[in-house]
Each structure stands twice: as C-alpha cells, then as structure tokens.
Coordinates of C-alpha atoms and ligand atoms in Angstrom, one line a residue:
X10 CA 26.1 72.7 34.7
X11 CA 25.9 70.0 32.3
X12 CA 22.1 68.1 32.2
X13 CA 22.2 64.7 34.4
X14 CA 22.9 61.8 31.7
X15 CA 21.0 57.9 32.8
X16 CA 23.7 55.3 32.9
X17 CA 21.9 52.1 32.6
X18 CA 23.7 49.3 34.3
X19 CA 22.7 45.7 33.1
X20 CA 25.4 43.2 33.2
X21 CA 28.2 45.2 34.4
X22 CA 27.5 45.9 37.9
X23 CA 30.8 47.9 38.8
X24 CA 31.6 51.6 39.1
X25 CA 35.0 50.4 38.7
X26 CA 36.9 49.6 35.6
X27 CA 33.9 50.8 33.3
X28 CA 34.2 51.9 29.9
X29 CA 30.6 52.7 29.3
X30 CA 29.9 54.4 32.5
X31 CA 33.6 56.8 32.5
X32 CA 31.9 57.9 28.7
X33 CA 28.9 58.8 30.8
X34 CA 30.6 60.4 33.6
X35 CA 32.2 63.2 30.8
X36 CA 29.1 63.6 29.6
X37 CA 27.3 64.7 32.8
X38 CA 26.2 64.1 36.5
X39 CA 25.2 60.6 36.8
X40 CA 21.5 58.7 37.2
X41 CA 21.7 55.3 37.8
X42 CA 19.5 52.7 36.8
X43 CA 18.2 48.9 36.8
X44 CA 15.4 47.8 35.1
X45 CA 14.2 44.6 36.1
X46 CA 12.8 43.0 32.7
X47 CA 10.8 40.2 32.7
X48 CA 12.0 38.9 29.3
X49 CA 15.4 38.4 31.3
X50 CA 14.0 37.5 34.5
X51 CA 12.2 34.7 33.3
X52 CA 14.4 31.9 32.6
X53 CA 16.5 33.2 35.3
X54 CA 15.7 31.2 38.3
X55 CA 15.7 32.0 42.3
X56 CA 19.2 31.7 42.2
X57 CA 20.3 34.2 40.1
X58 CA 17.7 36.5 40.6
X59 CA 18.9 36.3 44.1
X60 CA 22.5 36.9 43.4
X61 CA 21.2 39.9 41.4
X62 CA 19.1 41.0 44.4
X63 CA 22.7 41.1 46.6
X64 CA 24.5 42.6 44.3
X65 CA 22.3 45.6 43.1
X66 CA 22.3 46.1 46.9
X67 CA 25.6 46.3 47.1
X68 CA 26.2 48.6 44.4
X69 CA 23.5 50.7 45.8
X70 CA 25.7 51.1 49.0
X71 CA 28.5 51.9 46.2
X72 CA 26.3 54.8 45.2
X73 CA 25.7 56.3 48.1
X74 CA 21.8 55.0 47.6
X75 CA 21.6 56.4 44.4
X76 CA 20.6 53.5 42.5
X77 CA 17.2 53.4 41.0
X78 CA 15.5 49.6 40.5
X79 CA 12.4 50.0 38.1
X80 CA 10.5 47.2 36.9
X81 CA 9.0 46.8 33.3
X82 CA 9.9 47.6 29.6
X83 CA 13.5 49.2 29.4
X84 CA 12.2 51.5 26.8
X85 CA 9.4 52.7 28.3
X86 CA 11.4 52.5 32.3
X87 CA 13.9 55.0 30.5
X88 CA 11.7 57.3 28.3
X89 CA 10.0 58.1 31.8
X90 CA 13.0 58.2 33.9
X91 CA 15.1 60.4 31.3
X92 CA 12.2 63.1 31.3
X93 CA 12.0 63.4 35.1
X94 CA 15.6 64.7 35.4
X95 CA 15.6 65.7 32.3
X96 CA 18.5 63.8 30.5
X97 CA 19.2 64.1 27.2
X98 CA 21.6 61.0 26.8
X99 CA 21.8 57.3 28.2
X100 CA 24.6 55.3 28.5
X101 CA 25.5 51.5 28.8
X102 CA 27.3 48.7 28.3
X103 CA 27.0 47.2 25.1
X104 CA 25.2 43.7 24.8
X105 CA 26.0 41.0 22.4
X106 CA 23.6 38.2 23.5
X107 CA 20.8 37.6 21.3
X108 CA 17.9 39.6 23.0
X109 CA 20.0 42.5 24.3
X110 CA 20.9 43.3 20.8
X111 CA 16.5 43.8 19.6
X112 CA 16.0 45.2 23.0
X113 CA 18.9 47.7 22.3
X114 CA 17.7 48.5 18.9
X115 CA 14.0 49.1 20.0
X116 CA 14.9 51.0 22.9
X117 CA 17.2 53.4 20.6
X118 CA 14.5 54.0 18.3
X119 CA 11.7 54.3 20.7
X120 CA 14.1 57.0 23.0
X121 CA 15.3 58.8 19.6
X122 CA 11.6 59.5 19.2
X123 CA 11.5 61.5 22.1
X124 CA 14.8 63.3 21.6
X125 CA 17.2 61.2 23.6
X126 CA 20.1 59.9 22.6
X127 CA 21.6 56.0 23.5
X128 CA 24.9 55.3 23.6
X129 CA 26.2 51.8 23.9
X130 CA 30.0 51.6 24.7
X131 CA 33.0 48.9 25.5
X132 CA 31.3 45.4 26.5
X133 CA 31.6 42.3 29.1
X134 CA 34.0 40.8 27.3
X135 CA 38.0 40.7 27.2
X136 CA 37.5 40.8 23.6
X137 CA 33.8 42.0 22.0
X138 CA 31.7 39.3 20.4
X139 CA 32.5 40.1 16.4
X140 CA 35.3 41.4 17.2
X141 CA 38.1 38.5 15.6
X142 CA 37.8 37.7 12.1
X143 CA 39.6 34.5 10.4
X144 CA 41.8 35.4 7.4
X145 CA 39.1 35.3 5.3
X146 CA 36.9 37.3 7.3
X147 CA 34.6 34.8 8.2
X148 CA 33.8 34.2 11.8
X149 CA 36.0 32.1 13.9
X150 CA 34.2 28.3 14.7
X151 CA 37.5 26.9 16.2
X152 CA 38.4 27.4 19.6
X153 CA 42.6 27.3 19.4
X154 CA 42.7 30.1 15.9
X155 CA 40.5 31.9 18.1
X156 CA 42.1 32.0 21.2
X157 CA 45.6 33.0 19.5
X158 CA 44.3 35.8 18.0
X159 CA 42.0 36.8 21.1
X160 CA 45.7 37.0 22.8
X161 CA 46.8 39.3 20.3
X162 CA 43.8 41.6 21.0
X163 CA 44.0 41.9 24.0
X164 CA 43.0 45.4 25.1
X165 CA 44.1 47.3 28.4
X166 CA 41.3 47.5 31.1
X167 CA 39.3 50.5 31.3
X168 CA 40.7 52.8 33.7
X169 CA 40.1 51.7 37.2
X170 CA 39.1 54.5 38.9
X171 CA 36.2 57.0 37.4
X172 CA 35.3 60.3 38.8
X173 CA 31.9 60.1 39.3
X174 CA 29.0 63.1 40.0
X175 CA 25.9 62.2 40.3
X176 CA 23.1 63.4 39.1
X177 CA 19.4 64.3 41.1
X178 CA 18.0 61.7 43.2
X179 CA 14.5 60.2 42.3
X180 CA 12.9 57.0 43.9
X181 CA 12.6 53.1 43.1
X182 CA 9.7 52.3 41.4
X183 CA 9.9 48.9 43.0
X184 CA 12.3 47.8 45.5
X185 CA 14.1 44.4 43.6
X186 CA 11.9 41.5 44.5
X187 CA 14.2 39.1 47.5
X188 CA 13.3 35.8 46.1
X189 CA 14.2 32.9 48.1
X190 CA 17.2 31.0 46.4
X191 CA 16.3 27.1 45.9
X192 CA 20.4 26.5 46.9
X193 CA 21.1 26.7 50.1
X194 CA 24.5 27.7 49.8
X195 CA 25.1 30.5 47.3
X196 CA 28.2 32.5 47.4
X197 CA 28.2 36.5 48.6
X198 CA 27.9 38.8 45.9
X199 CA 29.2 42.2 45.6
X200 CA 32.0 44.1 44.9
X201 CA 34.2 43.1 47.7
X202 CA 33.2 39.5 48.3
X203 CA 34.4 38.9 44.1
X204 CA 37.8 40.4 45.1
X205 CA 38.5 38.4 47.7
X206 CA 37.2 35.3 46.4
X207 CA 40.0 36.5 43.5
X208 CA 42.4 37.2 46.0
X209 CA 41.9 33.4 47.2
X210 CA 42.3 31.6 44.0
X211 CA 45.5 33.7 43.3
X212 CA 47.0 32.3 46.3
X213 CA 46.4 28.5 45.1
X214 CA 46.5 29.3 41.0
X215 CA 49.6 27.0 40.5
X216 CA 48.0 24.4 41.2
X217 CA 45.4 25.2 38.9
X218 CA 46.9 23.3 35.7
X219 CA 45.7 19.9 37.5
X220 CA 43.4 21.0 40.7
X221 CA 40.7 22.7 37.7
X222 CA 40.0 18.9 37.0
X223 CA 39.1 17.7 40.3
X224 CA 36.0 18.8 41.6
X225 CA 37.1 17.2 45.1
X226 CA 39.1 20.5 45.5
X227 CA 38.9 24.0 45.4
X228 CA 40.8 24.2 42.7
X229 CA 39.0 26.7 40.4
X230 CA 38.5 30.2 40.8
X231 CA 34.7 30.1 41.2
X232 CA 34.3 33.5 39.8
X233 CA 31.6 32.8 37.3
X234 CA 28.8 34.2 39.0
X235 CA 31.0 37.7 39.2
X236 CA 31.7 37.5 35.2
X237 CA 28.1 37.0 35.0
X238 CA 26.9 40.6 35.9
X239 CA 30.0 41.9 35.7
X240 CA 30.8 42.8 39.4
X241 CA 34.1 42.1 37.7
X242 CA 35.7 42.6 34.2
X243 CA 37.6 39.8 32.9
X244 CA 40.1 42.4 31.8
X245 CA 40.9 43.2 35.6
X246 CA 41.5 39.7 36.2
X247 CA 43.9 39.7 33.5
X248 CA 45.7 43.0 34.3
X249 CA 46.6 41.6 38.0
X250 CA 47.9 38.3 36.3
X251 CA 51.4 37.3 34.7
X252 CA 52.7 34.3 32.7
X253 CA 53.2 31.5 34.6
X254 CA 51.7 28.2 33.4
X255 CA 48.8 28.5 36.0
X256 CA 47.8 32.3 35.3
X257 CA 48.3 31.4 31.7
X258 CA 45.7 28.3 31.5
X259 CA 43.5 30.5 33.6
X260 CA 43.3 33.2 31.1
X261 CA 42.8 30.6 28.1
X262 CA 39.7 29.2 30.2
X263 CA 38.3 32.9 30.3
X264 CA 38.9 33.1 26.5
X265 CA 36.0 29.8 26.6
X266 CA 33.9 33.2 27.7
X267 CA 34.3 34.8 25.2
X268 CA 34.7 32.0 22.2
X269 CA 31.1 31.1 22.9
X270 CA 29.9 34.8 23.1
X271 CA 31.4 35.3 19.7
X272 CA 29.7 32.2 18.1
X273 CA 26.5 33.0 19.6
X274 CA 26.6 36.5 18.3
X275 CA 27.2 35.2 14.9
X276 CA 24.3 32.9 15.1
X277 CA 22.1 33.9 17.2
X278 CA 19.6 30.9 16.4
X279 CA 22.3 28.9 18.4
X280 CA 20.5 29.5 21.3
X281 CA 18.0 27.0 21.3
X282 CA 19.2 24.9 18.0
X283 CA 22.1 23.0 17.1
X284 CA 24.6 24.7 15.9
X285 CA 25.9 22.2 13.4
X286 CA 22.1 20.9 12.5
X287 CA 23.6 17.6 10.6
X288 CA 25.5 16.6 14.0
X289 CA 22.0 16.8 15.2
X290 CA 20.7 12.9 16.9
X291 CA 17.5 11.5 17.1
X292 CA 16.7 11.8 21.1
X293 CA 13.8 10.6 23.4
X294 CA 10.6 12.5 24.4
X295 CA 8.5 10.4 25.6
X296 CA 7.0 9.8 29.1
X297 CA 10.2 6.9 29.8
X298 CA 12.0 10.1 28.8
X299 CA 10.4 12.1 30.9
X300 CA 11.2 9.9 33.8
X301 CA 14.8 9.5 33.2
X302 CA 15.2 12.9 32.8
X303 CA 13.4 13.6 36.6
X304 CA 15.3 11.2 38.0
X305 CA 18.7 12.6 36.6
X306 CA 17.7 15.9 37.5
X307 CA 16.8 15.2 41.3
X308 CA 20.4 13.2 41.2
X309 CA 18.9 9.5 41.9
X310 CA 20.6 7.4 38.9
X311 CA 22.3 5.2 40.8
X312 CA 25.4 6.7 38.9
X313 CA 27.7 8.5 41.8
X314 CA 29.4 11.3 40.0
X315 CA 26.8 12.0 38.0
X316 CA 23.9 12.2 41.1
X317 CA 27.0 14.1 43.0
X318 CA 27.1 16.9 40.4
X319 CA 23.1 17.1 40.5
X320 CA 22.9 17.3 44.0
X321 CA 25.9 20.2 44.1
X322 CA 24.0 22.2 41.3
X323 CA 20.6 22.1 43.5
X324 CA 22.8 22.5 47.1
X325 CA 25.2 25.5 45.6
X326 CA 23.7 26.6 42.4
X327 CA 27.7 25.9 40.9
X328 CA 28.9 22.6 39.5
X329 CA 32.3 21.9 38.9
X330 CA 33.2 22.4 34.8
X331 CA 34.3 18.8 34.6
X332 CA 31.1 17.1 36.6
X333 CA 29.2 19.7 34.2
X334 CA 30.5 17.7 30.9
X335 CA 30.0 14.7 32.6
X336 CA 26.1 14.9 33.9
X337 CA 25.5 16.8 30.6
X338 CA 26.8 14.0 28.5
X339 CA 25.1 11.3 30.7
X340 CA 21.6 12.7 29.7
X341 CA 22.3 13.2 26.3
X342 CA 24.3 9.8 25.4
X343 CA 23.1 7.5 27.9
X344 CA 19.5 9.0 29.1
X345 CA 19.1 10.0 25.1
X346 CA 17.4 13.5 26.3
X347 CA 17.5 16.2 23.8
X348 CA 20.3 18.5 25.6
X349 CA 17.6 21.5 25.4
X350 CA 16.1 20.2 28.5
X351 CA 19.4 19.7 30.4
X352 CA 20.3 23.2 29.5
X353 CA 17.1 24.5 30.7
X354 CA 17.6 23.0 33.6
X355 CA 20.8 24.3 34.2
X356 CA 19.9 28.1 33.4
X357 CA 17.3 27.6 35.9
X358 CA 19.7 26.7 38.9
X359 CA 23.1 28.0 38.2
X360 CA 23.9 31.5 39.8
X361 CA 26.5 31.9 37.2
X362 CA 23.7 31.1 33.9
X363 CA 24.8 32.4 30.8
X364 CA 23.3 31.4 27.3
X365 CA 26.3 31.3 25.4
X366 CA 28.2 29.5 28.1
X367 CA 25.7 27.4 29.1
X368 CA 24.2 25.9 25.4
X369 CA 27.2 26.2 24.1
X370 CA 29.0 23.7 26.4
X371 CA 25.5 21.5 25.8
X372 CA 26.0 21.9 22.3
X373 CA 29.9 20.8 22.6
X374 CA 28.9 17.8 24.9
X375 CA 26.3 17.1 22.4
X376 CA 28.4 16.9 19.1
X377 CA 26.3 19.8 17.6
X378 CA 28.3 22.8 18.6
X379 CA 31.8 24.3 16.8
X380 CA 34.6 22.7 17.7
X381 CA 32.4 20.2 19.4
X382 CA 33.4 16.8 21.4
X383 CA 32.6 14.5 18.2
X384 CA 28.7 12.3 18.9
X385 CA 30.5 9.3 19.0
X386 CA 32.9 10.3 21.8
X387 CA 31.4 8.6 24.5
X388 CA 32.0 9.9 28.1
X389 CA 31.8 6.8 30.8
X390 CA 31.0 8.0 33.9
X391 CA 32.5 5.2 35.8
X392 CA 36.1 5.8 34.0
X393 CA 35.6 9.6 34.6
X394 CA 34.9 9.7 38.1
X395 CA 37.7 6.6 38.9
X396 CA 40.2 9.4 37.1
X397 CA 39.3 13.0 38.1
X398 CA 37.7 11.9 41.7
X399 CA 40.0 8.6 42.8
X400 CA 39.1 8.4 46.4
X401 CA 35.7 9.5 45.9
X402 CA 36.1 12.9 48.1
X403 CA 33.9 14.9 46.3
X404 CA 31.2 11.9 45.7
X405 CA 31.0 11.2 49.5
X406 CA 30.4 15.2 49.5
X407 CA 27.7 15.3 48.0
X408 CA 25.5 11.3 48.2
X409 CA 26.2 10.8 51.9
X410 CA 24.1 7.4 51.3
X411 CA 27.6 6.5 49.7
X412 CA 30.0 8.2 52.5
X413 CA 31.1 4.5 54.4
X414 CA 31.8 3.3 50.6
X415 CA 35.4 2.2 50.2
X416 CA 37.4 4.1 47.2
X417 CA 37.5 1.1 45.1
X418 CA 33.7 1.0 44.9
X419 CA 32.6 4.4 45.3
X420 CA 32.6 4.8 41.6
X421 CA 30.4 2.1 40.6
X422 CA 28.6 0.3 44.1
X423 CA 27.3 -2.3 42.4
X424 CA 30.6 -4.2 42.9
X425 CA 30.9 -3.5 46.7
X426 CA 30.3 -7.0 47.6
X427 CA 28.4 -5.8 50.6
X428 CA 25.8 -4.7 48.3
X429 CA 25.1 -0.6 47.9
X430 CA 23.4 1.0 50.2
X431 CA 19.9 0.8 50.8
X432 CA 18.9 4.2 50.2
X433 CA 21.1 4.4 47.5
X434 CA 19.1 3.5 43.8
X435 CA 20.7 1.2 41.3
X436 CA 22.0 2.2 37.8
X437 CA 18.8 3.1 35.9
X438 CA 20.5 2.5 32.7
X439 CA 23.1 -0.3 31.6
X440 CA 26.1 2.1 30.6
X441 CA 27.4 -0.3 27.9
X442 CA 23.8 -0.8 26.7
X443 CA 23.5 3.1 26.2
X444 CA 26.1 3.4 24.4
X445 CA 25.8 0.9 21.7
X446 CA 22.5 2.9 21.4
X447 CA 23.9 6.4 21.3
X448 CA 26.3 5.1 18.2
X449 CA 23.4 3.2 16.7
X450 CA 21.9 6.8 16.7
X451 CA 25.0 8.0 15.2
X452 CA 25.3 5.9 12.5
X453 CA 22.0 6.2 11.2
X454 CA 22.1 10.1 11.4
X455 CA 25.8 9.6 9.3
X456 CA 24.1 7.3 6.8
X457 CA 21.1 10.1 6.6
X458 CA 23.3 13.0 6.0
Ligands
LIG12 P1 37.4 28.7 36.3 O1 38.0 27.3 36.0 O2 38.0 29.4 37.4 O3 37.4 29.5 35.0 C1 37.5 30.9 35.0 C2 36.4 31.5 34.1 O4 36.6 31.2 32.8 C3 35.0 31.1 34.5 O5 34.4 31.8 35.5 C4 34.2 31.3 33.1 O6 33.9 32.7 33.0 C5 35.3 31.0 32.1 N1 35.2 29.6 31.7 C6 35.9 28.5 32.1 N2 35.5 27.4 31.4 C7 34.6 27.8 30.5 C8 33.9 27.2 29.5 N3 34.0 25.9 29.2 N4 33.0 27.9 28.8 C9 32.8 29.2 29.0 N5 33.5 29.9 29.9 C10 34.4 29.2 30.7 N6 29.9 28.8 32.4 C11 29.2 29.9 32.8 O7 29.8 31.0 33.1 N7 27.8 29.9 32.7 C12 27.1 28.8 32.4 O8 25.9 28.8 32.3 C13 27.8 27.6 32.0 N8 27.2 26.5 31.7 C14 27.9 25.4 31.3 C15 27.3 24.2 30.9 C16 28.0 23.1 30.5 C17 27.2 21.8 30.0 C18 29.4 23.1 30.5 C19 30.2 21.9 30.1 C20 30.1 24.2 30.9 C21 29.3 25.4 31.3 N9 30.0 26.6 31.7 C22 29.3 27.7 32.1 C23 31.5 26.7 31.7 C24 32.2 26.3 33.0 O9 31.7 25.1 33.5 C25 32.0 27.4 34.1 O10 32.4 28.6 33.5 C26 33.0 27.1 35.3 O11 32.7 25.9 35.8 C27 32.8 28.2 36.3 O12 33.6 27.9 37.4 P2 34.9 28.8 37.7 O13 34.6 30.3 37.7 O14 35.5 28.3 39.0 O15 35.8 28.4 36.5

C-alpha cells in the first residue's frame, strides 16, 4: 500500500478538473489540507474570508469530511501534518502571484530538510503566468499579441473526473474562523452553486457582446469569485463553450485573467508600484485628500454612478467591470488620490480580490500599467453613466435618495430644476475643474520625463 501523500489545496478548491491533485492521487491515498496563513488573510477582508469559509465547507462535504483546516506557517502546518501520517510527498497547485512563489520556495526547502518532497503542478490559469513569450522572447506587455497567442495555447482541461483514495483521517487544528461579511448580499459559494450560476450566464451569453457594458443588467457571468479560489478552472469554462460572438468575447475577457497574471509574474514589484514609473502623476495625500477619498469610499460624492458603484461594492462585495473603471478613474483623475488607496480598498471588499486583477486594472485606469488607458484619457462620469446606464436603472438601484429622479437628470441632479434631493450631497468636485488639473499634472510629469 502506497504511503498517504498531503495534497495542499490553496486556490483551487475543486476535486474536479485538477491537474495537481490527479498527480497526487497516482502517487498515493490522499490527505487534504488548508492552511489558513495570515500573510494571505490579511489584506483579505470579511468578504472573502467569508466566501473562503463557504467554500472550504463545501469541499469538506466533497471529501466526505476529510478536509483538514490548520492555521499558521504553511511550512511548519505541513512538516507536522506530513509526519503524523507519515507522507513522504506533498502536492499542489502551482502559484504564480508574488508571495506564493517565496512561500513555495521556503516551504520546499524547509520540507526537503526533513525528507519530504513538494511538488507543484498545472496552475489557476488557462494559460500559466510565463508561459507566452513575444518573438524575441521577452515578456508580453500588450494585451491583443498576448491574447492571440494565449488562443493558440490553449491546453485541454485536466481530466474531469479523478479517482480519489484517501488517505488516514486526523483532525482540524482550528475549525476556519466564520467571519461576518461587511456585504450583505454575497453570492453562495461552492461547487454547485458556481455551476449553476455558469449554467445561467450560458443561457443569456448572446447578449453578452452589449449587456457586459451595462451594469443595469445581469449581463455578465459574475463568476469571479469562483475563478478566485478556483471552485472552477477557467479551462472548464472554456471546454463547455463554442464560437459564437458571445462565447468568443467571453473567453477574450477570461484571457484579461490571465494577461495581468503574466505581467505581474514578470514584475512582481507591480504589486504596489507603477508599472510604467514615468506614467507615474503627482497625487494628493493630504488631510483634503483624505476627506475626498472617505467620502468617495462611503459613496457620498454627489456623483450618481460613481456613489452607485460604491454602494454596490459595500452592499454585494462585486461591482460591475465598467462602474469599476469608472469609480477607479474618478478617485484617481478627479479626487487626485494615488490609486494604491483605491486598490486597497477594493481588495478589502470584493469577494472576487485578486492582486494582479485588481492593481492591474488600477494601474490601467491610472496610465501606469502595460497597455494602459493613456493619463490624459479622461473618463467623465456624467457622459459615462448617460451612455452605459441611459435610464438610470442601475443608479436608482443602488442611491434610492435618487429613485423619483427622472432619466434625463438622474445622471447629473444638479439640473433637475426641482433641485436634488435633500439627502442627496452635491458634486464635491467641479468635474471640468478636475480635469484641467489632472492634465496640468500630466503635462508637467511629460515635461519632467
Ligand atoms: P465577466 O464579464 O463575466 O468576465 C469573466 C471573467 O473574466 C471574470 O470573472 C474575470 O475572471 C475575467 N475578467 C473579465 N474582465 C477582466 C479584467 N478587466 N481583468 C482581469 N480579469 C477579467 N477582477 C477580479 O477577478 N478581481 C479583482 O480584484 C478585480 N479588480 C478590478 C479592479 C479594477 C479597477 C478594474 C477596472 C477591474 C477589476 N477586475 C477584477 C476585473 C473585472 O472587473 C472583474 O473580473 C469582473 O467585473 C468580474 O465580473 P464577472 O465575473 O461577471 O466578469
């Protein structure tokens, strides 16, 4: 009988469709195992720690209750855990992101010292981060080259089904913590509730060429949070699709996934600095700063689409892609806020926070990031919202204060010769004002370069 082998799950939360863990199962019985790491946890905010909660449970019903949660250094967690069943080997999923790949080394060295082998295998990804290489074999900073040879290399999904044994049961150090989410309204996690949430987007996908812009609708597939910690493979989702123009722009948005992964994993320092350091503006920290950056945050800047998408991410911990480029390029162009604190922010609250997703899409909003939306393209909330939410739907959603506003005004109240609604604040900043500013800023940091 073959010695048990640890499989250590991390962001691939699926016995299904899993590269790393059908390696394992070859290998020997199987030991499952979470560890709950601070370093990760951290950032991670009640949200996502709760949609982690839900979704280890459910894949400890998928065990049978085999699943062990530990809490504390991964190294340490699996030096202890391999030597009570007396593993030789652990498995998982490879990880690209910055952290994962020091923690990955160190715990490889620190488990070699004891005799035990790691063994990190396949990844989250359609395609791996450092995968694609340009003709010169430089790393790819342009989304469209990228995405036509991420097409090309396209793999086949692991197989779905894995015969699993599994290995001798020992307890949970600590039962995961149930933190309360902040959102009121987070979706159900798990194995099942992802497939039928897929299942439900692939009714509606041919609509999704237009309906992905309008956060009114439910146009998009809202699977995010799944992608996140892998309760699904992006490589499922495109085995069960074909070619028409709706499955097709679906699959180019999941390439974003893995574009930003790959630039991240080329430099990690893009994590917390801009990736193109001479796009880099001069921004605002000071206390007015401060203030405008509260007040943007709690959704109360008398701009309706913008306080609509702050109010969703707090309500749902989701926004909608588009309102997400729009609040993010309100803070950074009008509010003048570095984007660092909008991303934080947004890591905090979104069930679906990913670092390379998240600061990359701040850095593109920003002008800083490959491929970026250039400084001195200036997004106008007012414009936006008149052409991706016309009668206001998904504003009345979510600033009630504005629900009796007519269409015309919804967008900007000010006009609404009836005046805006008590409640409802005015415009903290003149939008025309911030933007002379913002290219001011520009200009000076191109004269500077
Ligand atoms: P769909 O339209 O159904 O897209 C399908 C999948 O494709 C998504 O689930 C996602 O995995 C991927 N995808 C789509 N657009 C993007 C994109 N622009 N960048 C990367 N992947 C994409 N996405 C995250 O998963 N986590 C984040 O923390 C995150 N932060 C963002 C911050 C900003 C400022 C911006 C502009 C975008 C951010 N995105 C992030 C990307 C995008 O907004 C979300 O992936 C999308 O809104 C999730 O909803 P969905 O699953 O319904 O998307």
């Amino acid at each position: 009988m073959a010695r048990p082998v640890v499989f250590w799950f991390r962001r691939d939360l699926r016995l299904q469709s899993n590269r790393a863990l059908a390696e394992a199962s070859s290998a020997g019985p199987i030991v499952p195992v979470f560890v709950l790491d601070s370093h990760l946890l951290g950032p991670a905010g009640p949200n996502r720690r709760w949609f982690l909660n839900r979704s280890l449970e459910d894949l400890n019903d998928q065990t049978g209750g085999r699943l062990i949660v530990r809490s504390g250094d991964p190294s340490e967690v699996l030096g202890q855990l391999a030597g009570e069943v007396g593993a030789e080997h652990v498995f998982a999923t490879d990880d690209f992101g910055p952290y994962g790949r020091r923690r990955d080394t160190a715990v490889g060295e620190h488990l070699a010292g004891r005799g035990i082998s790691t063994h990190y295998r396949g990844s989250n990804y359609a395609v791996a981060p450092g995968t694609l290489r340009t003709k010169t074999g430089g790393s790819y900073q342009v989304f469209t080259p990228y995405f036509r040879s991420w097409r090309q290399h396209l793999d086949a999904a692991a197989e779905d089904h894995i015969d699993l044994t599994w290995g001798p049961t020992v307890g949970s150090e600590v039962l995961p913590d149930r933190p309360e989410p902040t959102a009121p309204d987070l979706p159900t996690a798990g194995h099942d509730a992802a497939w039928r949430r897929f299942e439900q987007f692939r009714a509606v996908i041919a609509d999704y060429p237009e309906a992905r812009d309008r956060p009114s609708l439910d146009g998009t597939s809202r699977l995010s949070p799944y992608l996140k910690w892998g309760t699904l493979h992006p490589l499922q989702l495109v085995e069960h699709l074909g070619h028409s123009p709706g499955e097709d722009e679906f699959v180019r948005q999941l390439c974003w996934r893995d574009f930003y992964a790959d630039v991240l994993f080329h430099r990690p320092d893009s994590a917390r600095r801009p990736y193109a350091a001479h796009n880099a503006v001069r921004s605002d920290t000071d206390a007015p700063a401060r203030r405008r950056f509260h007040l943007w945050r709690d959704g109360h800047t008398g701009y309706p689409i913008v306080d609509a998408g702050m109010r969703q991410l707090l309500a749902e911990g989701w926004m909608h892609n588009r309102v997400r480029m729009i609040t993010a390029s309100f803070l950074v162009k009008d509010l003048h806020v570095p984007w660092q604190w909008g991303a934080r922010h947004f890591l905090h609250h979104l069930v679906d926070g990913d670092l390379a997703s998240n600061n990359h899409g701040w850095q593109w909003v920003a002008g800083t990031g490959t491929d970026a939306s250039p400084y001195y393209r200036v997004f106008n909330p007012t414009t936006q919202s008149q052409k991706f939410d016309p009668d206001g739907d998904y504003i009345r959603r979510w600033v009630p204060e504005l629900a009796r506003v007519p269409a015309r005004f919804i967008h900007d109240p000010t006009h609404d010769p009836r005046g805006a609604p008590a409640p409802y604040p005015p415009p903290i900043v003149d939008h025309a004002v911030a933007r002379a500013e913002a290219l001011a800023r520009y200009e000076q940091r191109r004269r500077h370069r």
